[in-house]
Amino acid sequence: MGRSVDVLFYHTFRALGYEDSDLLPSAYTLYGFNGVATSRKGEICLEILAGDLEKKFTLCVIYVESPYNYLIGRPWVHGIKGVASTYHQMIRFSIPSGIGEIRGSSEEAENCNKKYVDIYESKVKRKKERKWKVLEVKKDDELRGIPGKG
């Protein structure tokens, strides 16, 4: 249990200039943190540059609204022989010229979290609005004497 995959969001995939024809089919089901299967578009192999280190990785392209561009997970960190520290919000790894370092930003993480919450809340609002609209139509139909559909 608990496999990991590197994820590239579809909006980023398109912003990088790729087309759906560049995707390779993927033969696995991807589940989110909530246990629900996520719609994936396919996979793509990309060269990822980190400092002096350039390595090719396979990323799963998914079509999900997200404030993020990609989610790099264990496959990438292990592939560069990196050491991640969530406490220090950084990853360190060996590069030909010494030690490479990628630092996170708590401010950026907070901004992304806020965007994600906004996306979720707007989805919930749209869903409620659709539900109310259906109920209003049903009520109007009943008032006009049109029998319900079940």
Tab-separated table of C-alpha atoms in Angstrom:
chain	number	residue	atom	x	y	z
A	1	MET	CA	0.000	0.000	0.000
A	2	GLY	CA	1.104	3.594	-0.519
A	3	ARG	CA	2.722	3.757	-3.937
A	4	SER	CA	3.763	7.143	-5.176
A	5	VAL	CA	3.725	8.854	-8.531
A	6	ASP	CA	5.018	12.145	-9.883
A	7	VAL	CA	2.072	14.205	-11.150
A	8	LEU	CA	1.921	16.860	-13.840
A	9	PHE	CA	-1.364	18.742	-13.989
A	10	TYR	CA	-2.963	19.017	-17.408
A	11	HIS	CA	-3.032	22.826	-17.421
A	12	THR	CA	0.765	22.828	-16.961
A	13	PHE	CA	1.211	20.106	-19.584
A	14	ARG	CA	-0.628	22.311	-22.092
A	15	ALA	CA	1.207	25.482	-20.956
A	16	LEU	CA	4.500	23.695	-21.698
A	17	GLY	CA	3.318	23.363	-25.307
A	18	TYR	CA	2.503	19.655	-25.330
A	19	GLU	CA	-0.455	18.087	-27.119
A	20	ASP	CA	-2.529	15.059	-26.138
A	21	SER	CA	-0.738	13.136	-28.908
A	22	ASP	CA	2.498	13.475	-26.855
A	23	LEU	CA	0.997	11.383	-24.061
A	24	LEU	CA	1.728	7.717	-23.528
A	25	PRO	CA	-1.083	5.474	-22.236
A	26	SER	CA	-0.891	4.536	-18.555
A	27	ALA	CA	-1.916	1.109	-17.325
A	28	TYR	CA	-2.729	1.885	-13.686
A	29	THR	CA	-5.444	3.587	-11.694
A	30	LEU	CA	-4.484	6.663	-9.728
A	31	TYR	CA	-6.249	7.280	-6.407
A	32	GLY	CA	-6.228	10.593	-4.547
A	33	PHE	CA	-5.841	11.114	-0.835
A	34	ASN	CA	-9.600	10.651	-0.465
A	35	GLY	CA	-9.473	7.189	-2.069
A	36	VAL	CA	-11.356	8.285	-5.205
A	37	ALA	CA	-9.993	7.333	-8.621
A	38	THR	CA	-8.597	10.347	-10.512
A	39	SER	CA	-9.023	10.802	-14.234
A	40	ARG	CA	-5.626	10.583	-15.857
A	41	LYS	CA	-4.827	11.686	-19.361
A	42	GLY	CA	-1.700	9.550	-19.704
A	43	GLU	CA	2.023	9.758	-19.013
A	44	ILE	CA	4.911	11.741	-20.390
A	45	CYS	CA	8.670	11.340	-19.979
A	46	LEU	CA	10.398	14.660	-19.336
A	47	GLU	CA	13.917	15.808	-18.542
A	48	ILE	CA	13.837	17.583	-15.194
A	49	LEU	CA	16.672	19.945	-14.350
A	50	ALA	CA	17.603	20.507	-10.693
A	51	GLY	CA	20.799	22.494	-10.313
A	52	ASP	CA	23.473	20.753	-12.414
A	53	LEU	CA	21.509	17.501	-12.310
A	54	GLU	CA	19.343	16.555	-15.277
A	55	LYS	CA	17.357	13.322	-15.171
A	56	LYS	CA	14.516	11.852	-17.183
A	57	PHE	CA	11.338	11.000	-15.271
A	58	THR	CA	7.880	9.712	-16.115
A	59	LEU	CA	5.076	11.936	-14.920
A	60	CYS	CA	1.404	11.038	-14.773
A	61	VAL	CA	-0.676	13.776	-16.408
A	62	ILE	CA	-4.013	14.263	-14.685
A	63	TYR	CA	-6.951	16.493	-15.463
A	64	VAL	CA	-7.802	18.006	-12.075
A	65	GLU	CA	-8.247	21.631	-11.043
A	66	SER	CA	-5.253	22.569	-8.916
A	67	PRO	CA	-3.284	25.639	-7.882
A	68	TYR	CA	-0.136	23.551	-8.350
A	69	ASN	CA	1.723	22.890	-11.583
A	70	TYR	CA	3.029	19.471	-10.575
A	71	LEU	CA	3.511	17.229	-7.555
A	72	ILE	CA	6.906	15.629	-7.313
A	73	GLY	CA	6.938	12.594	-5.062
A	74	ARG	CA	9.097	9.708	-3.951
A	75	PRO	CA	10.035	8.483	-7.447
A	76	TRP	CA	11.695	11.805	-8.276
A	77	VAL	CA	13.285	12.308	-4.836
A	78	HIS	CA	14.656	8.750	-4.884
A	79	GLY	CA	15.753	9.141	-8.510
A	80	ILE	CA	18.010	12.085	-7.628
A	81	LYS	CA	19.075	10.368	-4.371
A	82	GLY	CA	17.619	13.310	-2.486
A	83	VAL	CA	16.897	13.758	1.183
A	84	ALA	CA	13.687	15.616	1.943
A	85	SER	CA	12.959	17.476	5.163
A	86	THR	CA	9.376	18.599	5.655
A	87	TYR	CA	10.423	20.464	8.802
A	88	HIS	CA	13.000	22.545	6.923
A	89	GLN	CA	10.902	22.571	3.715
A	90	MET	CA	13.833	21.553	1.561
A	91	ILE	CA	15.358	18.757	-0.449
A	92	ARG	CA	19.116	18.259	-0.664
A	93	PHE	CA	20.859	16.106	-3.249
A	94	SER	CA	24.281	15.552	-4.759
A	95	ILE	CA	25.162	17.359	-7.986
A	96	PRO	CA	28.463	17.350	-9.890
A	97	SER	CA	29.430	20.736	-8.407
A	98	GLY	CA	28.534	19.851	-4.778
A	99	ILE	CA	25.189	19.833	-2.970
A	100	GLY	CA	21.973	20.927	-4.649
A	101	GLU	CA	19.161	22.353	-2.606
A	102	ILE	CA	15.525	23.094	-3.289
A	103	ARG	CA	13.810	25.232	-0.667
A	104	GLY	CA	10.099	25.553	-0.115
A	105	SER	CA	8.275	28.692	0.877
A	106	SER	CA	5.649	28.659	3.611
A	107	GLU	CA	4.137	31.806	2.055
A	108	GLU	CA	3.746	30.089	-1.333
A	109	ALA	CA	2.401	26.944	0.359
A	110	GLU	CA	-0.202	29.080	2.149
A	111	ASN	CA	-1.162	30.790	-1.140
A	112	CYS	CA	-1.586	27.418	-2.881
A	113	ASN	CA	-3.633	26.095	0.018
A	114	LYS	CA	-5.911	29.158	-0.134
A	115	LYS	CA	-6.354	28.702	-3.896
A	116	TYR	CA	-7.207	25.024	-3.380
A	117	VAL	CA	-9.800	25.912	-0.718
A	118	ASP	CA	-11.288	28.538	-3.065
A	119	ILE	CA	-11.515	25.974	-5.885
A	120	TYR	CA	-13.204	23.463	-3.561
A	121	GLU	CA	-15.650	26.037	-2.162
A	122	SER	CA	-16.641	27.253	-5.633
A	123	LYS	CA	-17.255	23.634	-6.705
A	124	VAL	CA	-19.497	23.077	-3.678
A	125	LYS	CA	-21.344	26.350	-4.374
A	126	ARG	CA	-21.946	25.397	-8.032
A	127	LYS	CA	-23.204	21.972	-6.962
A	128	LYS	CA	-25.642	23.535	-4.471
A	129	GLU	CA	-26.831	26.034	-7.088
A	130	ARG	CA	-27.506	23.197	-9.570
A	131	LYS	CA	-29.401	21.270	-6.878
A	132	TRP	CA	-31.566	24.302	-6.033
A	133	LYS	CA	-32.254	24.935	-9.702
A	134	VAL	CA	-33.438	21.336	-10.155
A	135	LEU	CA	-35.665	21.650	-7.087
A	136	GLU	CA	-37.115	24.943	-8.386
A	137	VAL	CA	-37.897	23.397	-11.780
A	138	LYS	CA	-39.500	20.411	-10.074
A	139	LYS	CA	-41.591	22.709	-7.866
A	140	ASP	CA	-42.673	24.798	-10.888
A	141	ASP	CA	-43.638	21.609	-12.744
A	142	GLU	CA	-45.729	20.443	-9.779
A	143	LEU	CA	-47.491	23.821	-9.580
A	144	ARG	CA	-48.334	23.605	-13.294
A	145	GLY	CA	-49.637	20.063	-12.838
A	146	ILE	CA	-46.803	18.373	-14.722
A	147	PRO	CA	-46.145	14.973	-13.107
A	148	GLY	CA	-42.653	14.379	-11.690
A	149	LYS	CA	-40.140	12.103	-13.324
A	150	GLY	CA	-39.589	9.874	-10.318
